[in-house]
PDB file of C-alpha atoms in Angstrom:
ATOM      1  CA  MET A   1      12.436  -0.706  -3.827  1.00 31.00           C
ATOM      2  CA  THR A   2      10.492  -2.496  -6.495  1.00 29.00           C
ATOM      3  CA  ILE A   3       7.374  -4.541  -6.715  1.00 31.00           C
ATOM      4  CA  GLU A   4       9.438  -7.598  -7.575  1.00 35.00           C
ATOM      5  CA  ALA A   5      10.529  -7.728  -3.954  1.00 40.00           C
ATOM      6  CA  VAL A   6       7.065  -8.852  -2.990  1.00 49.00           C
ATOM      7  CA  GLY A   7       4.828  -9.511  -5.926  1.00 44.00           C
ATOM      8  CA  GLY A   8       7.233 -10.552  -8.659  1.00 47.00           C
ATOM      9  CA  ARG A   9       5.087  -8.813 -11.273  1.00 55.00           C
ATOM     10  CA  GLU A  10       5.159  -5.582 -13.180  1.00 73.00           C
ATOM     11  CA  ILE A  11       3.611  -2.709 -11.274  1.00 84.00           C
ATOM     12  CA  ALA A  12       0.002  -2.173 -12.306  1.00 83.00           C
ATOM     13  CA  LEU A  13      -0.696   1.304 -13.652  1.00 80.00           C
ATOM     14  CA  VAL A  14      -3.750   1.610 -11.451  1.00 81.00           C
ATOM     15  CA  ASP A  15      -1.656   1.047  -8.314  1.00 86.00           C
ATOM     16  CA  VAL A  16       0.791   3.742  -9.382  1.00 86.00           C
ATOM     17  CA  LEU A  17      -2.053   6.159 -10.128  1.00 81.00           C
ATOM     18  CA  ASP A  18      -3.708   5.453  -6.777  1.00 81.00           C
ATOM     19  CA  ARG A  19      -0.546   6.895  -5.256  1.00 86.00           C
ATOM     20  CA  LEU A  20       0.421   9.555  -7.766  1.00 82.00           C
ATOM     21  CA  LEU A  21      -3.048  11.077  -7.952  1.00 74.00           C
ATOM     22  CA  ALA A  22      -3.771  10.612  -4.264  1.00 60.00           C
ATOM     23  CA  GLU A  23      -7.497  11.190  -4.685  1.00 48.00           C
ATOM     24  CA  GLY A  24      -8.176   7.767  -6.113  1.00 39.00           C
ATOM     25  CA  VAL A  25      -8.515   7.171  -9.792  1.00 40.00           C
ATOM     26  CA  VAL A  26     -11.750   5.422  -9.641  1.00 35.00           C
ATOM     27  CA  LEU A  27     -14.593   7.281  -8.077  1.00 32.00           C
ATOM     28  CA  TYR A  28     -13.585  10.841  -8.727  1.00 32.00           C
ATOM     29  CA  SER A  29     -14.223  12.143 -12.174  1.00 33.00           C
ATOM     30  CA  GLU A  30     -12.819  15.516 -11.247  1.00 39.00           C
ATOM     31  CA  LEU A  31      -9.370  15.942  -9.857  1.00 43.00           C
ATOM     32  CA  THR A  32      -7.515  19.033  -8.819  1.00 45.00           C
ATOM     33  CA  LEU A  33      -3.872  19.197  -9.715  1.00 48.00           C
ATOM     34  CA  ALA A  34      -1.519  21.811  -8.385  1.00 46.00           C
ATOM     35  CA  ILE A  35       0.354  23.488 -11.166  1.00 44.00           C
ATOM     36  CA  ALA A  36       3.072  25.953 -10.254  1.00 41.00           C
ATOM     37  CA  ASP A  37       2.089  25.602  -6.615  1.00 40.00           C
ATOM     38  CA  VAL A  38      -0.674  28.188  -6.881  1.00 34.00           C
ATOM     39  CA  ASP A  39      -2.648  27.671 -10.056  1.00 36.00           C
ATOM     40  CA  LEU A  40      -5.092  24.815 -10.149  1.00 38.00           C
ATOM     41  CA  VAL A  41      -6.196  22.659 -12.989  1.00 41.00           C
ATOM     42  CA  HIS A  42      -9.527  20.917 -12.797  1.00 40.00           C
ATOM     43  CA  LEU A  43      -9.042  17.852 -14.819  1.00 45.00           C
ATOM     44  CA  SER A  44     -11.715  15.547 -16.067  1.00 45.00           C
ATOM     45  CA  LEU A  45     -10.598  12.013 -15.514  1.00 50.00           C
ATOM     46  CA  ARG A  46     -13.595  10.433 -17.141  1.00 45.00           C
ATOM     47  CA  THR A  47     -11.736   9.804 -20.378  1.00 46.00           C
ATOM     48  CA  LEU A  48      -8.824   8.399 -18.463  1.00 52.00           C
ATOM     49  CA  ILE A  49     -10.940   5.995 -16.455  1.00 51.00           C
ATOM     50  CA  THR A  50     -12.670   4.746 -19.583  1.00 46.00           C
ATOM     51  CA  SER A  51      -9.303   4.191 -21.217  1.00 46.00           C
ATOM     52  CA  ILE A  52      -7.948   2.195 -18.307  1.00 51.00           C
ATOM     53  CA  THR A  53     -11.071   0.095 -18.298  1.00 48.00           C
ATOM     54  CA  GLY A  54     -10.800  -0.662 -21.987  1.00 45.00           C
ATOM     55  CA  GLU A  55      -7.104  -1.354 -21.728  1.00 44.00           C
ATOM     56  CA  GLU A  56      -7.315  -3.865 -18.926  1.00 43.00           C
ATOM     57  CA  GLN A  57     -10.319  -5.709 -20.293  1.00 40.00           C
ATOM     58  CA  ARG A  58      -8.469  -6.967 -23.321  1.00 36.00           C
TER      59      ARG A  58
ATOM     60  CA  VAL B   1      17.410   7.493 -14.386  1.00 90.00           C
ATOM     61  CA  ARG B   2      15.783  10.179 -16.569  1.00 93.00           C
ATOM     62  CA  GLY B   3      12.788  12.367 -15.926  1.00 91.00           C
ATOM     63  CA  VAL B   4       9.490  12.866 -17.747  1.00 89.00           C
ATOM     64  CA  ASP B   5       9.969  12.809 -21.552  1.00 90.00           C
ATOM     65  CA  ASP B   6      13.442  11.403 -20.957  1.00 92.00           C
ATOM     66  CA  ALA B   7      14.696  14.806 -19.794  1.00 94.00           C
ATOM     67  CA  PRO B   8      17.784  14.771 -17.579  1.00 96.00           C
ATOM     68  CA  ILE B   9      17.283  14.988 -13.827  1.00 96.00           C
ATOM     69  CA  ARG B  10      18.322  18.248 -12.176  1.00 95.00           C
ATOM     70  CA  LEU B  11      18.886  18.553  -8.452  1.00 95.00           C
ATOM     71  CA  ARG B  12      17.910  21.869  -6.819  1.00 93.00           C
ATOM     72  CA  PRO B  13      19.305  22.087  -3.289  1.00 94.00           C
ATOM     73  CA  TYR B  14      17.861  24.462  -0.742  1.00 93.00           C
ATOM     74  CA  GLY B  15      18.655  24.487   2.965  1.00 92.00           C
ATOM     75  CA  GLY B  16      19.364  20.794   3.381  1.00 93.00           C
ATOM     76  CA  LEU B  17      16.520  19.775   1.065  1.00 94.00           C
ATOM     77  CA  VAL B  18      16.984  18.788  -2.560  1.00 95.00           C
ATOM     78  CA  ALA B  19      14.217  19.151  -5.122  1.00 93.00           C
ATOM     79  CA  VAL B  20      14.511  16.486  -7.817  1.00 95.00           C
ATOM     80  CA  THR B  21      13.249  17.975 -11.067  1.00 93.00           C
ATOM     81  CA  SER B  22      13.398  17.697 -14.793  1.00 93.00           C
ATOM     82  CA  ALA B  23      12.812  20.509 -17.235  1.00 91.00           C
ATOM     83  CA  MET B  24      10.087  20.653 -19.845  1.00 87.00           C
ATOM     84  CA  PRO B  25       9.546  23.105 -22.686  1.00 88.00           C
ATOM     85  CA  GLN B  26       7.500  26.198 -21.768  1.00 82.00           C
ATOM     86  CA  GLU B  27       4.715  25.349 -24.210  1.00 86.00           C
ATOM     87  CA  ALA B  28       4.360  21.817 -22.784  1.00 84.00           C
ATOM     88  CA  ALA B  29       3.769  23.309 -19.318  1.00 77.00           C
ATOM     89  CA  GLU B  30       0.794  25.410 -20.365  1.00 75.00           C
ATOM     90  CA  GLU B  31      -2.435  24.371 -18.732  1.00 71.00           C
ATOM     91  CA  ALA B  32      -4.095  23.309 -21.976  1.00 76.00           C
ATOM     92  CA  ALA B  33      -1.119  21.179 -22.981  1.00 81.00           C
ATOM     93  CA  VAL B  34      -0.964  19.479 -19.596  1.00 78.00           C
ATOM     94  CA  ARG B  35      -4.693  18.877 -19.628  1.00 73.00           C
ATOM     95  CA  ALA B  36      -4.552  17.356 -23.099  1.00 79.00           C
ATOM     96  CA  ARG B  37      -1.765  15.027 -22.028  1.00 81.00           C
ATOM     97  CA  LEU B  38      -3.622  13.873 -18.966  1.00 76.00           C
ATOM     98  CA  GLU B  39      -6.606  12.866 -21.046  1.00 72.00           C
ATOM     99  CA  ARG B  40      -4.722  10.272 -23.049  1.00 74.00           C
ATOM    100  CA  LEU B  41      -3.927   7.078 -21.229  1.00 74.00           C
ATOM    101  CA  GLU B  42      -0.650   6.405 -23.046  1.00 79.00           C
ATOM    102  CA  SER B  43       0.795   9.777 -22.098  1.00 83.00           C
ATOM    103  CA  VAL B  44      -0.481   9.505 -18.510  1.00 81.00           C
ATOM    104  CA  GLU B  45       1.093   6.084 -18.223  1.00 83.00           C
ATOM    105  CA  ALA B  46       4.421   7.273 -19.647  1.00 89.00           C
ATOM    106  CA  MET B  47       4.414  10.262 -17.304  1.00 88.00           C
ATOM    107  CA  ALA B  48       3.351   8.227 -14.266  1.00 88.00           C
ATOM    108  CA  ARG B  49       5.950   5.534 -14.828  1.00 91.00           C
ATOM    109  CA  ALA B  50       8.744   8.054 -15.424  1.00 93.00           C
ATOM    110  CA  HIS B  51       7.686   9.938 -12.282  1.00 92.00           C
ATOM    111  CA  HIS B  52       7.552   6.717 -10.288  1.00 94.00           C
ATOM    112  CA  LEU B  53      11.006   5.553 -11.437  1.00 94.00           C
ATOM    113  CA  VAL B  54      12.572   8.804 -10.252  1.00 95.00           C
ATOM    114  CA  VAL B  55      10.755   8.680  -6.894  1.00 95.00           C
ATOM    115  CA  ASP B  56      11.749   5.044  -6.491  1.00 95.00           C
ATOM    116  CA  ALA B  57      15.400   5.733  -7.334  1.00 95.00           C
ATOM    117  CA  VAL B  58      15.572   8.574  -4.797  1.00 95.00           C
ATOM    118  CA  ALA B  59      13.816   6.448  -2.168  1.00 95.00           C
ATOM    119  CA  ARG B  60      16.498   3.785  -2.517  1.00 93.00           C
ATOM    120  CA  CYS B  61      19.255   6.096  -1.395  1.00 92.00           C
ATOM    121  CA  SER B  62      17.481   8.687   0.727  1.00 94.00           C
ATOM    122  CA  VAL B  63      14.117   9.691   2.139  1.00 95.00           C
ATOM    123  CA  VAL B  64      11.667  11.269  -0.270  1.00 95.00           C
ATOM    124  CA  ILE B  65       8.409  13.217  -0.338  1.00 92.00           C
ATOM    125  CA  PRO B  66       6.814  12.189  -3.637  1.00 89.00           C
ATOM    126  CA  PHE B  67       5.112  15.073  -5.397  1.00 84.00           C
ATOM    127  CA  ARG B  68       1.876  14.460  -7.189  1.00 78.00           C
ATOM    128  CA  LEU B  69       1.775  13.680 -10.857  1.00 80.00           C
ATOM    129  CA  ALA B  70       2.185  16.740 -13.091  1.00 77.00           C
ATOM    130  CA  THR B  71       3.391  19.111 -10.415  1.00 79.00           C
ATOM    131  CA  ILE B  72       4.908  21.920 -12.443  1.00 80.00           C
ATOM    132  CA  HIS B  73       6.837  24.950 -11.276  1.00 80.00           C
ATOM    133  CA  HIS B  74       7.142  27.571 -13.948  1.00 76.00           C
ATOM    134  CA  ASP B  75      10.661  28.565 -13.060  1.00 80.00           C
ATOM    135  CA  ASN B  76      13.454  27.788 -10.678  1.00 85.00           C
ATOM    136  CA  GLN B  77      12.754  30.826  -8.522  1.00 85.00           C
ATOM    137  CA  ARG B  78       9.201  29.738  -7.790  1.00 81.00           C
ATOM    138  CA  LEU B  79      10.476  26.272  -6.921  1.00 84.00           C
ATOM    139  CA  LEU B  80      12.989  27.739  -4.457  1.00 88.00           C
ATOM    140  CA  ASP B  81      10.289  30.031  -3.001  1.00 86.00           C
ATOM    141  CA  MET B  82       8.131  26.969  -2.385  1.00 84.00           C
ATOM    142  CA  LEU B  83      11.008  25.120  -0.697  1.00 89.00           C
ATOM    143  CA  ARG B  84      11.715  28.143   1.496  1.00 91.00           C
ATOM    144  CA  ARG B  85       8.093  28.634   2.469  1.00 88.00           C
ATOM    145  CA  ARG B  86       7.441  25.013   3.295  1.00 88.00           C
ATOM    146  CA  HIS B  87      10.871  24.092   4.596  1.00 92.00           C
ATOM    147  CA  ALA B  88       9.806  23.295   8.176  1.00 93.00           C
ATOM    148  CA  GLU B  89       6.843  21.256   6.987  1.00 90.00           C
ATOM    149  CA  PHE B  90       8.934  19.220   4.530  1.00 91.00           C
ATOM    150  CA  ASP B  91      11.624  18.737   7.143  1.00 93.00           C
ATOM    151  CA  ALA B  92       9.143  17.335   9.678  1.00 93.00           C
ATOM    152  CA  THR B  93       7.589  15.058   7.079  1.00 92.00           C
ATOM    153  CA  LEU B  94      10.975  13.735   5.967  1.00 94.00           C
ATOM    154  CA  ASN B  95      11.882  13.022   9.586  1.00 95.00           C
ATOM    155  CA  ARG B  96       8.638  11.124  10.032  1.00 95.00           C
ATOM    156  CA  LEU B  97       9.244   9.045   6.897  1.00 95.00           C
ATOM    157  CA  THR B  98      12.912   8.229   7.481  1.00 96.00           C
ATOM    158  CA  GLY B  99      13.599   4.501   7.658  1.00 96.00           C
ATOM    159  CA  ARG B 100      10.044   3.645   6.641  1.00 96.00           C
ATOM    160  CA  VAL B 101       8.416   2.218   3.535  1.00 96.00           C
ATOM    161  CA  GLU B 102       4.886   1.821   2.255  1.00 97.00           C
ATOM    162  CA  ILE B 103       3.268  -1.561   1.662  1.00 97.00           C
ATOM    163  CA  GLY B 104       0.057  -1.857  -0.335  1.00 96.00           C
ATOM    164  CA  VAL B 105      -2.490  -4.499   0.654  1.00 96.00           C
ATOM    165  CA  LYS B 106      -5.507  -5.223  -1.501  1.00 94.00           C
ATOM    166  CA  GLY B 107      -8.283  -7.644  -0.638  1.00 94.00           C
ATOM    167  CA  TYR B 108     -10.574  -9.261  -3.208  1.00 92.00           C
ATOM    168  CA  ALA B 109     -13.810 -11.088  -2.517  1.00 91.00           C
ATOM    169  CA  ASN B 110     -13.348 -14.671  -3.689  1.00 85.00           C
ATOM    170  CA  GLY B 111     -16.930 -15.828  -3.282  1.00 78.00           C
ATOM    171  CA  ALA B 112     -16.183 -18.292  -0.505  1.00 73.00           C
ATOM    172  CA  THR B 113     -18.522 -18.383   2.457  1.00 70.00           C
ATOM    173  CA  ALA B 114     -19.472 -20.703   5.272  1.00 65.00           C
ATOM    174  CA  PRO B 115     -21.689 -23.574   4.102  1.00 62.00           C
ATOM    175  CA  ALA B 116     -25.379 -22.758   4.167  1.00 58.00           C
ATOM    176  CA  GLU B 117     -27.793 -24.548   6.449  1.00 59.00           C
ATOM    177  CA  ALA B 118     -29.074 -27.817   5.052  1.00 56.00           C
ATOM    178  CA  VAL B 119     -31.157 -27.260   1.948  1.00 58.00           C
ATOM    179  CA  ASP B 120     -34.505 -28.987   1.795  1.00 61.00           C
ATOM    180  CA  CYS B 121     -35.168 -29.466  -1.870  1.00 59.00           C
ATOM    181  CA  GLY B 122     -37.574 -31.377  -3.973  1.00 65.00           C
ATOM    182  CA  THR B 123     -41.189 -30.844  -3.038  1.00 69.00           C
ATOM    183  CA  ASP B 124     -44.145 -31.351  -5.310  1.00 78.00           C
ATOM    184  CA  ASN B 125     -44.173 -27.665  -6.209  1.00 85.00           C
ATOM    185  CA  PRO B 126     -41.475 -26.927  -8.861  1.00 86.00           C
ATOM    186  CA  GLY B 127     -42.336 -23.232  -8.988  1.00 88.00           C
ATOM    187  CA  ARG B 128     -41.829 -22.770  -5.278  1.00 88.00           C
ATOM    188  CA  ASP B 129     -38.632 -24.885  -5.367  1.00 88.00           C
ATOM    189  CA  TYR B 130     -37.243 -22.661  -8.095  1.00 90.00           C
ATOM    190  CA  LEU B 131     -37.966 -19.467  -6.196  1.00 91.00           C
ATOM    191  CA  ARG B 132     -36.455 -20.892  -3.053  1.00 91.00           C
ATOM    192  CA  MET B 133     -33.324 -21.963  -4.934  1.00 89.00           C
ATOM    193  CA  ARG B 134     -32.950 -18.490  -6.398  1.00 91.00           C
ATOM    194  CA  ARG B 135     -33.409 -16.935  -2.982  1.00 92.00           C
ATOM    195  CA  GLN B 136     -30.771 -19.217  -1.487  1.00 89.00           C
ATOM    196  CA  GLN B 137     -28.323 -18.367  -4.275  1.00 88.00           C
ATOM    197  CA  ARG B 138     -28.887 -14.689  -3.693  1.00 89.00           C
ATOM    198  CA  ASP B 139     -28.481 -15.046   0.075  1.00 89.00           C
ATOM    199  CA  ARG B 140     -25.258 -16.979  -0.427  1.00 87.00           C
ATOM    200  CA  ARG B 141     -23.840 -14.271  -2.691  1.00 84.00           C
ATOM    201  CA  GLU B 142     -24.771 -11.558  -0.222  1.00 87.00           C
ATOM    202  CA  ARG B 143     -23.286 -13.525   2.638  1.00 88.00           C
ATOM    203  CA  ALA B 144     -20.038 -14.075   0.694  1.00 86.00           C
ATOM    204  CA  ALA B 145     -19.789 -10.367  -0.105  1.00 86.00           C
ATOM    205  CA  GLN B 146     -20.397  -9.436   3.526  1.00 90.00           C
ATOM    206  CA  ASP B 147     -17.900 -12.080   4.720  1.00 90.00           C
ATOM    207  CA  ALA B 148     -15.273 -10.581   2.410  1.00 92.00           C
ATOM    208  CA  ILE B 149     -15.912  -7.078   3.728  1.00 93.00           C
ATOM    209  CA  ASP B 150     -15.851  -8.232   7.353  1.00 94.00           C
ATOM    210  CA  ALA B 151     -12.675 -10.248   6.808  1.00 94.00           C
ATOM    211  CA  SER B 152     -10.912  -7.355   5.086  1.00 95.00           C
ATOM    212  CA  GLU B 153     -11.909  -4.981   7.897  1.00 96.00           C
ATOM    213  CA  ARG B 154     -10.372  -7.397  10.404  1.00 95.00           C
ATOM    214  CA  ILE B 155      -7.195  -7.650   8.323  1.00 96.00           C
ATOM    215  CA  ASP B 156      -6.994  -3.857   8.052  1.00 97.00           C
ATOM    216  CA  ALA B 157      -7.496  -3.405  11.797  1.00 97.00           C
ATOM    217  CA  ALA B 158      -4.840  -6.000  12.635  1.00 97.00           C
ATOM    218  CA  LEU B 159      -2.303  -4.518  10.216  1.00 97.00           C
ATOM    219  CA  ALA B 160      -3.058  -0.929  11.227  1.00 97.00           C
ATOM    220  CA  ALA B 161      -2.293  -1.937  14.817  1.00 97.00           C
ATOM    221  CA  VAL B 162       1.249  -3.050  13.923  1.00 97.00           C
ATOM    222  CA  ALA B 163       2.021  -0.435  11.240  1.00 97.00           C
ATOM    223  CA  VAL B 164       3.389   3.031  11.974  1.00 96.00           C
ATOM    224  CA  ASP B 165       0.506   4.564  10.023  1.00 96.00           C
ATOM    225  CA  HIS B 166      -2.205   3.478   7.611  1.00 96.00           C
ATOM    226  CA  ARG B 167      -4.432   4.843   4.845  1.00 93.00           C
ATOM    227  CA  ARG B 168      -7.319   3.569   2.769  1.00 92.00           C
ATOM    228  CA  HIS B 169      -7.449   4.230  -0.956  1.00 86.00           C
ATOM    229  CA  GLN B 170     -10.656   4.022  -2.958  1.00 81.00           C
ATOM    230  CA  PRO B 171     -11.477   0.459  -4.013  1.00 84.00           C
ATOM    231  CA  GLN B 172     -10.415  -0.223  -7.586  1.00 81.00           C
ATOM    232  CA  PRO B 173     -13.187  -0.940 -10.097  1.00 72.00           C
ATOM    233  CA  VAL B 174     -14.190  -4.538 -10.581  1.00 71.00           C
ATOM    234  CA  HIS B 175     -13.782  -4.409 -14.365  1.00 66.00           C
ATOM    235  CA  LEU B 176     -10.036  -3.865 -14.039  1.00 68.00           C
ATOM    236  CA  ARG B 177      -9.663  -7.557 -13.353  1.00 70.00           C
ATOM    237  CA  ASP B 178     -10.020 -10.648 -15.490  1.00 70.00           C
ATOM    238  CA  ASP B 179     -11.723 -12.577 -12.720  1.00 75.00           C
ATOM    239  CA  ASP B 180     -14.278  -9.857 -11.835  1.00 76.00           C
ATOM    240  CA  ALA B 181     -13.314 -10.158  -8.175  1.00 85.00           C
ATOM    241  CA  GLU B 182     -14.547  -7.187  -6.176  1.00 87.00           C
ATOM    242  CA  ASN B 183     -11.881  -5.066  -4.528  1.00 89.00           C
ATOM    243  CA  VAL B 184     -13.030  -4.784  -0.907  1.00 93.00           C
ATOM    244  CA  LEU B 185      -9.797  -3.449   0.580  1.00 95.00           C
ATOM    245  CA  ASN B 186      -7.261  -1.056  -0.954  1.00 93.00           C
ATOM    246  CA  ALA B 187      -5.010  -0.044   1.907  1.00 96.00           C
ATOM    247  CA  ALA B 188      -1.508   1.298   2.452  1.00 96.00           C
ATOM    248  CA  TYR B 189       0.621   0.830   5.556  1.00 97.00           C
ATOM    249  CA  LEU B 190       3.707   2.717   6.611  1.00 97.00           C
ATOM    250  CA  VAL B 191       6.167   0.279   8.154  1.00 97.00           C
ATOM    251  CA  GLU B 192       9.704   0.397   9.521  1.00 97.00           C
ATOM    252  CA  THR B 193      12.118  -0.868   6.876  1.00 96.00           C
ATOM    253  CA  ALA B 194      13.811  -2.930   9.575  1.00 96.00           C
ATOM    254  CA  GLY B 195      10.494  -4.623  10.405  1.00 96.00           C
ATOM    255  CA  LEU B 196       9.384  -5.190   6.834  1.00 97.00           C
ATOM    256  CA  GLN B 197       9.713  -8.982   6.832  1.00 96.00           C
ATOM    257  CA  ASP B 198       7.790  -9.238  10.098  1.00 97.00           C
ATOM    258  CA  PHE B 199       5.032  -7.062   8.683  1.00 97.00           C
ATOM    259  CA  LEU B 200       4.795  -9.150   5.501  1.00 97.00           C
ATOM    260  CA  ALA B 201       4.595 -12.287   7.639  1.00 96.00           C
ATOM    261  CA  GLN B 202       1.703 -10.690   9.524  1.00 96.00           C
ATOM    262  CA  VAL B 203      -0.082  -9.879   6.269  1.00 96.00           C
ATOM    263  CA  ARG B 204       0.273 -13.468   5.117  1.00 95.00           C
ATOM    264  CA  GLN B 205      -0.863 -14.859   8.429  1.00 95.00           C
ATOM    265  CA  HIS B 206      -3.975 -12.678   8.663  1.00 94.00           C
ATOM    266  CA  SER B 207      -4.785 -13.401   5.011  1.00 92.00           C
ATOM    267  CA  ALA B 208      -4.514 -17.136   5.547  1.00 90.00           C
ATOM    268  CA  ASP B 209      -6.958 -16.876   8.450  1.00 85.00           C
ATOM    269  CA  ALA B 210      -9.480 -14.840   6.487  1.00 87.00           C
ATOM    270  CA  LEU B 211     -12.536 -16.419   4.936  1.00 84.00           C
ATOM    271  CA  GLY B 212     -13.870 -15.061   1.685  1.00 88.00           C
ATOM    272  CA  VAL B 213     -11.073 -12.674   0.813  1.00 92.00           C
ATOM    273  CA  ARG B 214      -7.918 -13.096  -1.234  1.00 92.00           C
ATOM    274  CA  VAL B 215      -5.089 -10.719  -0.430  1.00 94.00           C
ATOM    275  CA  GLU B 216      -2.506  -9.174  -2.747  1.00 93.00           C
ATOM    276  CA  ILE B 217       0.546  -7.290  -1.548  1.00 95.00           C
ATOM    277  CA  THR B 218       2.257  -4.503  -3.514  1.00 94.00           C
ATOM    278  CA  GLY B 219       5.450  -2.644  -2.768  1.00 92.00           C
ATOM    279  CA  PRO B 220       7.585  -1.756  -1.007  1.00 95.00           C
ATOM    280  CA  TRP B 221       6.725   1.697  -2.280  1.00 96.00           C
ATOM    281  CA  ALA B 222       8.211   5.061  -1.498  1.00 95.00           C
ATOM    282  CA  PRO B 223       5.851   6.533   1.141  1.00 94.00           C
ATOM    283  CA  TYR B 224       3.432   8.018  -1.430  1.00 92.00           C
ATOM    284  CA  SER B 225       0.336   7.675   0.726  1.00 92.00           C
ATOM    285  CA  PHE B 226       1.891   9.220   3.830  1.00 92.00           C
ATOM    286  CA  THR B 227       3.141  12.611   2.756  1.00 86.00           C
ATOM    287  CA  ASP B 228      -0.060  14.355   3.769  1.00 73.00           C
ATOM    288  CA  LEU B 229       0.994  17.836   4.477  1.00 57.00           C
ATOM    289  CA  GLU B 230      -1.268  20.178   6.328  1.00 44.00           C
ATOM    290  CA  SER B 231      -2.480  22.420   3.570  1.00 41.00           C
ATOM    291  CA  GLY B 232      -4.794  21.621   0.718  1.00 41.00           C
ATOM    292  CA  ASP B 233      -2.066  22.206  -1.856  1.00 42.00           C
ATOM    293  CA  ARG B 234      -0.302  18.931  -1.396  1.00 42.00           C
ATOM    294  CA  PRO B 235       3.057  18.511  -3.070  1.00 41.00           C
TER     295      PRO B 235
END
């Protein structure tokens, strides 16, 4: 089950994150992650989004 | 296949389910450490790709509920408690996902639109001509953007009708692409593995018919977008 089956390219990080973060990487600057099933971490994704942007623009 | 930080995979069976885990040092699992990691793109990417490779490997030989990135259980007992508590829910979800895969479909506006009505240019008033030209350019852009949205909605509706289930992700930002094409559709469809080729043929057919939108397919993925369990604390 790989992307090559259809697209023939490496999987884009943003597509993986769309799925692994479930809330969408793009429009949400705050994301809640479940840690240890009960505790919650409120994570600022602003830095992350900026990094992705810079990365892909090169 | 290895886990996050190249740690070996450990299987934790419980009542017909198997949790696929890898261990990490206690100090790396503290909230501050996790938070720090998630703020650096390189470490997020390494973690996300390692996570994805494990999910993908399991999906090849079985049916899987992908957990979200950085889901940490502080010890084995808490993991087993979670499996016990949510056993029925996981079981139902796994049954629903068996024999099915996820296909990603993204649509990008390509600027194409139907030709405008005949343009009457060249009067004796250059200022007015200029303003009219600018207005026509703007109208054409707006029409192209609306055409792309309309076309992608039609594609989504057609594919949703033949898929087992469907979800919309947030559009990806325009600056992630070299060509500045706007992402007007970022959808996921759950399809029967046996019907995968038919579904892909449908995607291609509807894309070929669509004006103003260029379609990209990703996957097959493990059913990441279709695990939605009842409670707010998703896996």
